[in-house]
XYZ file of C-alpha atoms in Angstrom:
618
model
C -32.760 19.828 -14.990
C -29.521 18.639 -13.390
C -31.488 17.432 -10.358
C -33.822 15.436 -12.584
C -30.929 13.910 -14.468
C -29.178 13.085 -11.223
C -32.328 11.433 -9.873
C -32.612 9.415 -13.069
C -28.988 8.313 -12.744
C -29.465 7.392 -9.091
C -32.347 5.151 -10.139
C -30.211 3.646 -12.905
C -27.257 2.928 -10.621
C -29.559 1.398 -8.033
C -30.753 -1.017 -10.699
C -27.236 -1.594 -11.997
C -25.596 -3.131 -8.916
C -21.836 -3.521 -8.601
C -22.108 -7.214 -9.401
C -24.018 -6.331 -12.583
C -21.224 -3.909 -13.500
C -18.738 -6.733 -13.348
C -20.862 -9.131 -15.376
C -20.366 -7.102 -18.526
C -17.513 -9.426 -19.466
C -14.029 -10.302 -18.344
C -11.746 -7.393 -17.587
C -8.230 -7.414 -19.066
C -5.911 -9.790 -17.222
C -3.486 -8.131 -14.849
C -0.129 -9.865 -15.338
C 1.575 -9.288 -12.000
C 0.517 -10.510 -8.566
C 1.747 -10.749 -4.992
C 0.416 -11.556 -1.525
C 0.912 -8.567 0.754
C 0.528 -10.223 4.171
C 2.001 -13.263 5.950
C -1.326 -15.134 6.153
C -2.125 -14.670 2.431
C -5.397 -12.887 3.128
C -4.445 -9.777 1.094
C -3.746 -10.400 -2.589
C -2.717 -7.769 -5.131
C -2.786 -7.940 -8.923
C -1.514 -5.117 -11.094
C -0.500 -4.057 -14.582
C 0.413 -0.798 -16.281
C 0.550 1.134 -19.518
C 4.072 2.543 -19.654
C 3.318 5.010 -22.466
C 0.062 6.331 -20.996
C 1.638 6.281 -17.505
C -1.415 4.622 -15.975
C -1.309 1.719 -13.512
C -4.212 -0.580 -12.650
C -4.555 -2.387 -9.310
C -6.902 -5.115 -8.141
C -6.922 -5.727 -4.396
C -8.664 -8.839 -3.080
C -9.021 -9.179 0.695
C -10.624 -11.864 2.826
C -13.129 -9.526 4.509
C -16.666 -8.199 4.220
C -15.515 -4.744 5.303
C -13.593 -1.879 3.730
C -10.299 -2.292 1.869
C -7.550 0.178 1.012
C -4.443 0.299 -1.172
C -1.833 2.987 -1.592
C 1.823 3.987 -1.363
C 3.915 4.923 1.668
C 7.590 5.542 2.457
C 10.087 3.794 4.720
C 9.949 6.299 7.560
C 6.352 7.197 8.402
C 2.770 6.290 7.513
C 1.799 9.967 7.791
C 1.487 11.365 4.274
C 0.758 7.977 2.718
C -1.906 7.860 0.048
C -4.661 5.252 0.318
C -7.515 4.504 -2.082
C -10.407 3.238 0.036
C -13.502 1.322 -1.006
C -16.075 -1.291 -0.117
C -19.664 -2.431 -0.433
C -21.990 -1.359 2.368
C -24.596 -3.766 3.836
C -27.324 -2.206 1.641
C -25.293 -3.020 -1.497
C -24.076 0.489 -2.266
C -20.480 1.000 -3.347
C -18.265 3.600 -1.664
C -14.870 4.605 -3.085
C -12.526 7.543 -2.569
C -8.926 8.719 -2.917
C -7.613 9.522 0.567
C -4.391 10.091 2.512
C -3.145 9.615 6.050
C -2.871 12.863 8.015
C -1.024 10.956 10.751
C -0.445 7.294 11.551
C -4.160 6.678 12.178
C -6.257 9.453 10.618
C -7.642 9.213 7.075
C -8.735 12.287 5.132
C -10.242 12.482 1.654
C -8.085 14.177 -1.008
C -9.333 17.397 -2.524
C -8.510 15.837 -5.886
C -9.900 12.410 -6.765
C -7.287 10.824 -9.045
C -8.205 7.139 -8.782
C -10.742 5.736 -11.255
C -12.900 2.856 -10.054
C -13.226 -0.086 -12.447
C -14.998 -2.576 -10.234
C -15.887 -3.198 -6.605
C -17.566 -6.404 -5.429
C -18.173 -8.348 -2.259
C -19.050 -12.027 -1.969
C -19.166 -14.540 0.864
C -15.375 -14.537 1.215
C -13.707 -11.549 -0.460
C -14.028 -7.848 -1.084
C -12.369 -7.037 -4.425
C -11.550 -3.495 -5.547
C -10.107 -2.659 -8.962
C -9.023 0.840 -9.943
C -6.511 2.752 -12.040
C -4.463 5.841 -11.287
C -1.727 7.874 -13.021
C 1.916 7.202 -12.253
C 2.099 10.822 -11.172
C -0.858 13.069 -10.480
C -0.576 16.761 -9.657
C -2.122 16.134 -6.246
C 0.628 16.468 -3.606
C -1.249 13.947 -1.454
C -0.618 11.221 -4.067
C 2.701 9.392 -3.954
C 4.352 8.840 -7.351
C 4.582 5.420 -8.970
C 8.161 5.237 -10.282
C 10.758 2.766 -11.496
C 12.136 2.735 -7.957
C 11.166 0.246 -5.283
C 7.632 1.154 -4.191
C 6.425 0.507 -0.647
C 2.860 -0.655 -1.216
C 0.472 -0.018 1.663
C -2.597 -2.233 2.135
C -5.176 -2.023 4.897
C -8.637 -3.353 5.618
C -11.341 -3.578 8.279
C -14.010 -6.016 9.349
C -16.818 -3.490 8.835
C -17.511 -0.563 6.509
C -16.032 2.177 8.680
C -12.546 2.936 7.345
C -10.248 3.081 10.349
C -6.574 2.171 10.467
C -5.734 -0.889 12.542
C -2.100 -1.916 13.015
C -2.998 -5.619 12.877
C -4.676 -5.190 9.486
C -2.145 -2.842 7.899
C 0.674 -4.203 5.753
C 3.586 -2.710 3.816
C 5.468 -4.619 1.138
C 8.300 -3.392 -1.065
C 7.567 -4.172 -4.720
C 9.189 -3.200 -8.003
C 5.870 -2.375 -9.674
C 7.053 -1.274 -13.124
C 8.575 -4.561 -14.270
C 9.223 -4.153 -17.970
C 9.313 -7.827 -18.936
C 6.980 -10.494 -17.585
C 8.166 -14.138 -17.630
C 5.065 -15.094 -19.627
C 6.352 -12.851 -22.424
C 9.486 -14.997 -22.824
C 10.055 -18.334 -24.544
C 10.492 -21.520 -22.513
C 12.381 -24.058 -24.667
C 10.853 -27.533 -24.829
C 14.247 -29.220 -24.373
C 14.997 -27.452 -21.079
C 17.456 -29.191 -18.754
C 17.769 -28.281 -15.065
C 21.046 -28.277 -13.146
C 21.538 -27.375 -9.475
C 24.656 -25.639 -8.171
C 24.364 -26.100 -4.426
C 26.189 -26.530 -1.170
C 25.311 -29.811 0.592
C 24.503 -30.210 4.306
C 26.672 -27.275 5.337
C 26.649 -26.564 9.076
C 26.180 -22.791 9.338
C 28.611 -21.386 11.939
C 27.206 -19.609 14.990
C 28.682 -16.331 13.705
C 27.009 -13.118 12.572
C 28.490 -13.388 9.083
C 29.801 -16.359 7.123
C 30.909 -16.465 3.494
C 30.948 -20.126 2.440
C 32.548 -21.028 -0.898
C 32.903 -24.209 -2.888
C 33.869 -25.008 -6.472
C 31.470 -26.949 -8.687
C 31.452 -28.069 -12.327
C 29.012 -26.563 -14.782
C 26.868 -29.035 -16.757
C 28.992 -31.284 -18.988
C 27.627 -31.080 -22.537
C 29.009 -32.309 -25.856
C 28.124 -29.145 -27.751
C 27.283 -25.530 -27.048
C 24.223 -24.822 -24.895
C 22.803 -21.668 -23.349
C 21.721 -21.110 -19.774
C 18.618 -18.936 -20.116
C 17.156 -18.764 -16.600
C 18.186 -19.054 -12.971
C 16.442 -19.090 -9.614
C 17.418 -19.472 -5.961
C 17.186 -22.884 -4.350
C 16.686 -22.075 -0.695
C 16.284 -24.201 2.416
C 13.651 -22.685 4.677
C 14.845 -21.719 8.149
C 12.945 -20.013 10.960
C 14.422 -16.695 9.855
C 16.192 -15.340 6.823
C 19.709 -16.745 7.031
C 20.857 -16.657 3.404
C 21.700 -13.064 2.458
C 22.979 -13.585 -1.088
C 24.252 -16.236 -3.498
C 26.743 -15.511 -6.277
C 28.041 -17.794 -9.019
C 31.485 -16.835 -10.382
C 32.957 -18.261 -13.585
C 36.477 -19.674 -13.250
C 39.174 -19.375 -15.866
C 40.016 -22.790 -17.268
C 43.665 -22.356 -16.268
C 42.761 -21.937 -12.590
C 43.956 -24.534 -10.048
C 40.946 -24.908 -7.764
C 40.717 -26.226 -4.198
C 38.218 -28.837 -2.987
C 35.710 -28.785 -0.151
C 33.920 -25.869 1.491
C 35.736 -23.015 3.193
C 35.595 -19.334 4.112
C 35.616 -17.354 0.852
C 37.826 -14.609 2.233
C 39.678 -16.427 5.008
C 43.100 -17.959 5.481
C 43.167 -19.844 2.183
C 43.222 -17.290 -0.671
C 42.413 -20.033 -3.200
C 38.778 -19.894 -2.079
C 38.501 -16.310 -3.357
C 39.663 -17.241 -6.857
C 37.271 -16.606 -9.781
C 35.796 -13.113 -9.822
C 33.534 -12.968 -12.888
C 29.922 -13.105 -11.712
C 27.630 -14.973 -14.108
C 24.451 -15.054 -12.010
C 23.508 -13.576 -8.667
C 20.658 -13.614 -6.200
C 20.087 -11.564 -3.043
C 17.451 -11.482 -0.339
C 14.015 -10.592 -1.715
C 14.826 -11.675 -5.260
C 13.122 -14.392 -7.274
C 13.864 -16.201 -10.521
C 15.141 -14.322 -13.555
C 14.933 -15.262 -17.224
C 17.181 -13.623 -19.787
C 15.724 -12.032 -22.933
C 15.036 -14.495 -25.762
C 18.131 -13.484 -27.743
C 20.773 -13.915 -24.986
C 22.126 -16.698 -22.789
C 25.168 -17.843 -20.827
C 27.280 -20.020 -23.110
C 28.472 -23.412 -21.863
C 30.084 -26.333 -23.686
C 32.709 -24.628 -25.901
C 36.487 -24.410 -25.264
C 36.121 -20.700 -24.507
C 33.431 -21.265 -21.863
C 34.117 -21.801 -18.156
C 33.914 -25.394 -16.962
C 33.896 -24.658 -13.226
C 32.289 -22.044 -11.004
C 32.772 -20.729 -7.498
C 29.539 -20.829 -5.505
C 29.483 -18.163 -2.782
C 26.759 -18.105 -0.128
C 26.613 -15.288 2.401
C 24.937 -16.341 5.679
C 23.733 -13.770 8.214
C 23.168 -15.662 11.487
C 22.622 -12.598 13.654
C 21.065 -14.584 16.502
C 23.941 -17.097 16.478
C 21.566 -20.034 16.142
C 23.244 -23.448 16.572
C 22.746 -26.646 14.586
C 21.542 -25.103 11.318
C 22.347 -27.127 8.202
C 21.930 -25.688 4.735
C 21.811 -26.996 1.173
C 20.987 -23.785 -0.686
C 22.231 -22.787 -4.104
C 21.244 -21.694 -7.584
C 19.162 -23.701 -10.072
C 19.964 -23.023 -13.733
C 17.902 -23.867 -16.803
C 19.717 -24.533 -20.070
C 18.899 -25.545 -23.635
C 20.530 -26.693 -26.877
C 18.377 -24.143 -28.756
C 20.961 -21.404 -29.058
C 20.303 -17.713 -28.674
C 21.855 -15.008 -30.800
C 24.240 -13.596 -28.186
C 26.485 -14.873 -25.402
C 25.991 -12.697 -22.313
C 28.266 -11.595 -19.510
C 28.064 -9.750 -16.197
C 30.111 -6.638 -15.344
C 30.537 -5.682 -11.683
C 30.723 -1.916 -11.013
C 30.820 0.321 -7.955
C 33.066 1.057 -5.003
C 35.897 -1.402 -4.415
C 34.897 -3.327 -1.283
C 37.521 -2.741 1.405
C 37.901 -0.393 4.411
C 38.987 2.679 2.441
C 35.265 2.837 1.655
C 33.764 4.318 4.827
C 30.551 6.030 5.954
C 30.521 8.362 9.002
C 28.103 7.705 11.865
C 25.049 9.893 12.413
C 24.683 10.810 8.742
C 21.238 11.790 7.466
C 22.660 11.330 3.968
C 26.137 10.369 2.782
C 27.206 9.730 -0.817
C 29.881 7.269 -1.971
C 31.223 7.018 -5.525
C 32.900 4.287 -7.563
C 34.279 5.062 -11.037
C 34.835 2.739 -13.987
C 36.852 3.763 -17.057
C 36.424 1.435 -20.033
C 39.398 2.750 -22.028
C 41.557 -0.231 -20.963
C 38.940 -2.923 -21.648
C 40.330 -3.815 -25.070
C 43.875 -4.153 -23.751
C 42.697 -6.357 -20.868
C 40.343 -8.388 -23.034
C 43.169 -9.318 -25.399
C 40.937 -8.586 -28.399
C 38.701 -5.756 -29.657
C 35.695 -5.185 -27.395
C 32.416 -4.638 -29.269
C 29.893 -2.167 -27.916
C 28.469 -3.461 -24.640
C 24.663 -3.808 -24.776
C 23.229 -3.688 -21.251
C 19.770 -5.223 -20.790
C 19.471 -5.833 -17.033
C 20.965 -4.995 -13.667
C 21.163 -5.956 -9.996
C 21.677 -3.314 -7.288
C 23.453 -4.168 -4.037
C 24.178 -2.354 -0.791
C 23.803 -3.483 2.799
C 21.592 -2.172 5.608
C 22.607 1.511 5.511
C 21.915 1.856 1.766
C 19.045 4.151 0.824
C 19.578 4.877 -2.909
C 21.855 3.785 -5.739
C 22.314 4.757 -9.382
C 24.611 4.203 -12.372
C 25.491 7.102 -14.698
C 27.119 6.985 -18.154
C 29.508 9.632 -19.550
C 31.053 9.966 -23.018
C 33.756 12.484 -23.917
C 33.238 14.259 -20.609
C 29.482 14.685 -21.049
C 26.749 12.858 -19.147
C 24.727 10.684 -21.515
C 22.150 9.186 -19.205
C 21.309 7.697 -15.843
C 21.259 4.022 -16.800
C 19.439 2.733 -13.739
C 18.584 3.947 -10.276
C 16.527 3.268 -7.186
C 15.903 6.228 -4.893
C 13.898 4.041 -2.496
C 16.285 1.086 -2.255
C 15.249 -1.689 0.138
C 17.865 -4.152 1.393
C 15.116 -6.803 1.599
C 14.211 -6.529 -2.095
C 17.268 -7.183 -4.246
C 16.280 -8.624 -7.606
C 17.535 -8.606 -11.175
C 15.607 -6.010 -13.164
C 15.230 -5.340 -16.880
C 16.011 -1.992 -18.466
C 13.200 -0.441 -20.546
C 15.631 -0.351 -23.492
C 19.134 -1.662 -24.176
C 21.887 0.761 -23.252
C 24.997 0.903 -25.452
C 28.375 1.390 -23.738
C 31.165 2.273 -26.147
C 34.919 1.842 -25.546
C 36.166 4.908 -23.682
C 32.883 5.589 -21.864
C 32.981 6.212 -18.131
C 30.507 4.625 -15.713
C 29.873 6.062 -12.264
C 28.031 4.352 -9.404
C 26.661 6.575 -6.643
C 25.294 5.171 -3.378
C 23.460 7.130 -0.707
C 23.567 5.915 2.891
C 21.912 6.830 6.178
C 23.602 6.042 9.515
C 21.513 7.947 12.058
C 21.272 4.743 14.110
C 25.069 4.211 14.251
C 27.658 5.726 16.582
C 30.814 4.454 14.896
C 32.265 4.377 11.393
C 30.877 1.873 8.909
C 33.554 0.395 6.660
C 33.326 -1.354 3.337
C 33.474 -5.103 3.831
C 31.700 -8.450 3.470
C 29.610 -8.449 6.666
C 26.009 -7.272 6.560
C 26.920 -4.591 9.125
C 29.720 -3.449 6.798
C 28.739 -1.758 3.549
C 28.933 -2.326 -0.180
C 28.096 -0.176 -3.205
C 27.749 -2.422 -6.233
C 25.787 -2.715 -9.475
C 25.927 -5.794 -11.698
C 25.252 -5.132 -15.386
C 23.878 -7.998 -17.478
C 25.066 -7.422 -21.021
C 26.106 -8.932 -24.381
C 28.307 -9.836 -26.194
C 30.510 -11.365 -23.503
C 34.109 -10.216 -22.973
C 36.768 -11.194 -20.429
C 36.442 -8.158 -18.125
C 34.745 -9.190 -14.878
C 34.797 -6.032 -12.755
C 35.651 -2.335 -12.903
C 35.505 -0.516 -9.564
C 36.913 2.618 -8.009
C 37.790 4.176 -4.663
C 38.935 7.660 -3.554
C 42.435 8.790 -2.562
C 42.106 8.443 1.224
C 45.296 10.462 1.827
C 43.738 13.487 0.087
C 40.515 12.984 2.085
C 42.422 12.874 5.391
C 44.371 16.031 4.506
C 41.119 17.868 3.727
C 39.996 17.020 7.266
C 43.226 18.392 8.726
C 44.748 14.987 9.462
C 48.467 14.498 8.718
C 48.965 11.065 7.120
C 51.557 9.571 4.799
C 49.908 6.417 3.490
C 46.493 4.851 2.916
C 46.523 2.849 6.150
C 47.172 5.989 8.184
C 44.480 7.777 6.192
C 41.938 5.102 6.999
C 42.907 5.082 10.702
C 42.700 8.896 10.824
C 38.949 8.727 10.136
C 38.502 7.371 13.664
C 39.987 10.619 15.067
C 37.359 12.843 13.481
C 34.514 14.282 15.549
C 31.543 13.575 13.318
C 29.104 16.464 13.077
C 26.779 17.429 10.203
C 29.485 19.878 9.077
C 32.350 17.359 9.139
C 30.170 14.748 7.429
C 29.456 17.123 4.539
C 33.129 18.128 4.398
C 34.346 14.534 4.081
C 31.625 13.699 1.548
C 32.826 16.604 -0.592
C 36.461 15.506 -0.204
C 35.639 11.916 -1.235
C 33.941 13.199 -4.374
C 36.765 15.603 -5.281
C 39.553 13.079 -4.605
C 41.210 11.265 -7.494
C 39.762 7.794 -7.959
C 41.833 4.672 -8.404
C 40.043 2.352 -10.843
C 40.708 -1.404 -10.562
C 39.845 -3.554 -13.583
C 39.863 -7.358 -13.353
C 39.392 -10.168 -15.900
C 38.067 -13.702 -15.592
C 41.700 -14.919 -15.625
C 42.556 -12.765 -12.572
C 44.503 -10.147 -14.546
C 44.417 -6.785 -12.751
C 45.070 -3.298 -14.150
C 44.772 0.074 -12.421
C 44.039 3.513 -13.812
C 42.840 6.803 -12.353
C 40.055 9.288 -12.950
C 37.840 11.983 -11.457
C 34.205 12.066 -10.406
C 31.979 14.231 -12.575
C 28.749 15.885 -11.488
C 25.472 14.030 -11.956
C 22.583 15.843 -13.619
C 19.334 14.378 -12.248
C 16.665 13.266 -14.689
C 13.845 15.847 -14.639
C 10.486 14.577 -13.507
C 7.908 14.123 -16.213
C 4.661 16.106 -16.316
C 1.976 15.242 -13.813
C -1.586 14.357 -14.752
C -3.736 17.411 -14.083
C -5.844 16.915 -10.986
C -9.348 17.973 -10.159
C -9.623 20.220 -7.114
C -6.112 19.550 -5.824
C -3.159 21.831 -5.346
C -0.409 21.841 -7.946
C 3.229 21.624 -6.911
C 5.306 24.742 -7.778
C 7.718 22.774 -9.970
C 4.778 21.668 -12.118
C 3.754 25.229 -12.971
C 5.418 25.235 -16.377
C 3.934 25.112 -19.885
C 5.094 21.493 -20.149
C 4.112 20.714 -16.566
C 0.686 19.258 -17.191
C -0.887 16.435 -19.095
C -4.524 17.189 -19.694
C -6.831 15.089 -17.585
C -10.008 13.558 -18.998
C -13.335 15.088 -17.986
C -13.667 14.623 -14.247
C -16.983 14.800 -12.443
C -17.462 16.611 -9.187
C -17.505 14.301 -6.201
C -21.247 14.766 -5.731
C -22.033 13.458 -9.185
C -19.175 10.987 -9.536
C -20.398 9.067 -6.522
C -23.519 8.099 -8.473
C -21.809 7.117 -11.721
C -19.905 3.941 -10.904
C -21.575 2.040 -13.754
C -21.176 4.627 -16.521
C -19.516 2.095 -18.848
C -22.730 0.079 -18.669
C -24.790 3.226 -19.305
C -22.750 3.876 -22.423
C -23.456 0.378 -23.678
C -27.172 0.632 -23.035
C -27.832 4.159 -24.227
C -24.935 4.990 -26.555
C -21.771 6.981 -26.020
C -23.252 10.117 -27.569
C -26.143 10.197 -25.144
C -23.796 9.573 -22.248
C -21.452 12.393 -23.309
C -24.419 14.780 -23.492
C -25.528 13.663 -20.055
C -22.087 14.277 -18.538
C -21.779 17.668 -20.180
C -25.218 18.648 -18.891
C -24.338 17.598 -15.343
C -21.059 19.516 -15.380
C -22.582 22.685 -16.801
C -25.089 22.722 -13.941
C -28.103 23.268 -16.265
């Protein structure tokens, strides 16, 4: 009987071509999109259901051959997952969940965890749409997480799936964006204002920090800035590394012109409260509808410091730049005035990373117990809604952890797959409350296998940073809260006799760096007492001390039960599975690409009976 049913279904699917499947009506719009290749031949749309933990992709490629989409990591294509599909010359659809055994060899997964929703080919494009769980129980499937995801796309000119370096692309994307710009209000009375440097000749140096002071928009009453975006001049290569806008206290005496931010004139490093920031790979960012940056009142800053970091690694001459930040503001006021709090490791050479490290952790502590004293008024609970992560080239992961009364509350944000080339402001899935007295810890993980000398904290791209910017409301006067370890204690733990911090820092150059000494100094840096430096918008500085607490990692959620695949040992718990829907064997599933249409034509009850009959093998 099963053979007869299967024959009947084969006849049905032959009549119901892929194009007929897609003519049932418009599929739900996928809100997010990105080109994945330099020539704009590979276009990806996606969307997700955060509660169901299902993501839907639609890949459109300028080809009449096969197409593939999956997830890889930063180190090797081997082990990448790739969902492959296409329409053969006779009109039949092929589709399967595969993985790369090595850089070039594809192999079908034992468990098919991708669900086809549509596959068409026309005179120009092959378009494949499918869904998959964030996390299946198939070890060949890479997880979709709230980290940066390295999306792998590939295609061919015919219908024989075979990896070709020229038609394989990897792009880092933050897939699980909580808020889409279309979900936010755009006021009708929007005014645009550009904060930019003008015709600046970029020095022929590896690293330049150019600063200038500019007025904020002059308005007669309170307004709110609700959106910002980079305004970049295109060069032959990426020259602008990051742009920061710092609010200046109204009592500050500010210099004129453009100069080195951290050079001979210390006036050009005045103003330390970040209000907006952009870094390489980022795009525009719009604040939630109930918050904005206040301008136009006596308490609001009137001037800003614009800081642009240029990385001219090839020492190109004659490059002029007029980059900056474009802000959008409105007289339609939001409920809350927002601020930005800078956290992490204080950026100076006491922050160091040994060479040849597979993994090295750095920590920066913030203690909020002095915020009220430094603010000059009671500090309401801080409501964090967004964040920006920032390290340089050696950074591999970064996270912020919250503690209250000595107990870890939560990991506020993290990225275990950090990519220097994708630094963007991201929304939290919910607003995090920070109460007075809470402690905030930033942990950064670095890798320096390609380096043979110490990497120090500093402004250059080849130096390192470990920073997180919290976007929060309501605004207070505290601009930054950063920590660093007692370098004298660290040096003593390594057997170096030093009497002050400068000697401690210099002593690190005497150490023979081996895997054992790297782990020993990492442990010492974590156990050392931290000095915490708190600054305000008016340049007030206060120090305190504290200790690094352990971080309890967030347990992974249950995987979606797979069909025919192996289950990871850590998933073998009563709570380790989410039941999967009925899954057909590969033999039968290959013939049932148009089952939604069958359900419409013959009724869901008849279809359910048909599926049950096929699976029982009657």
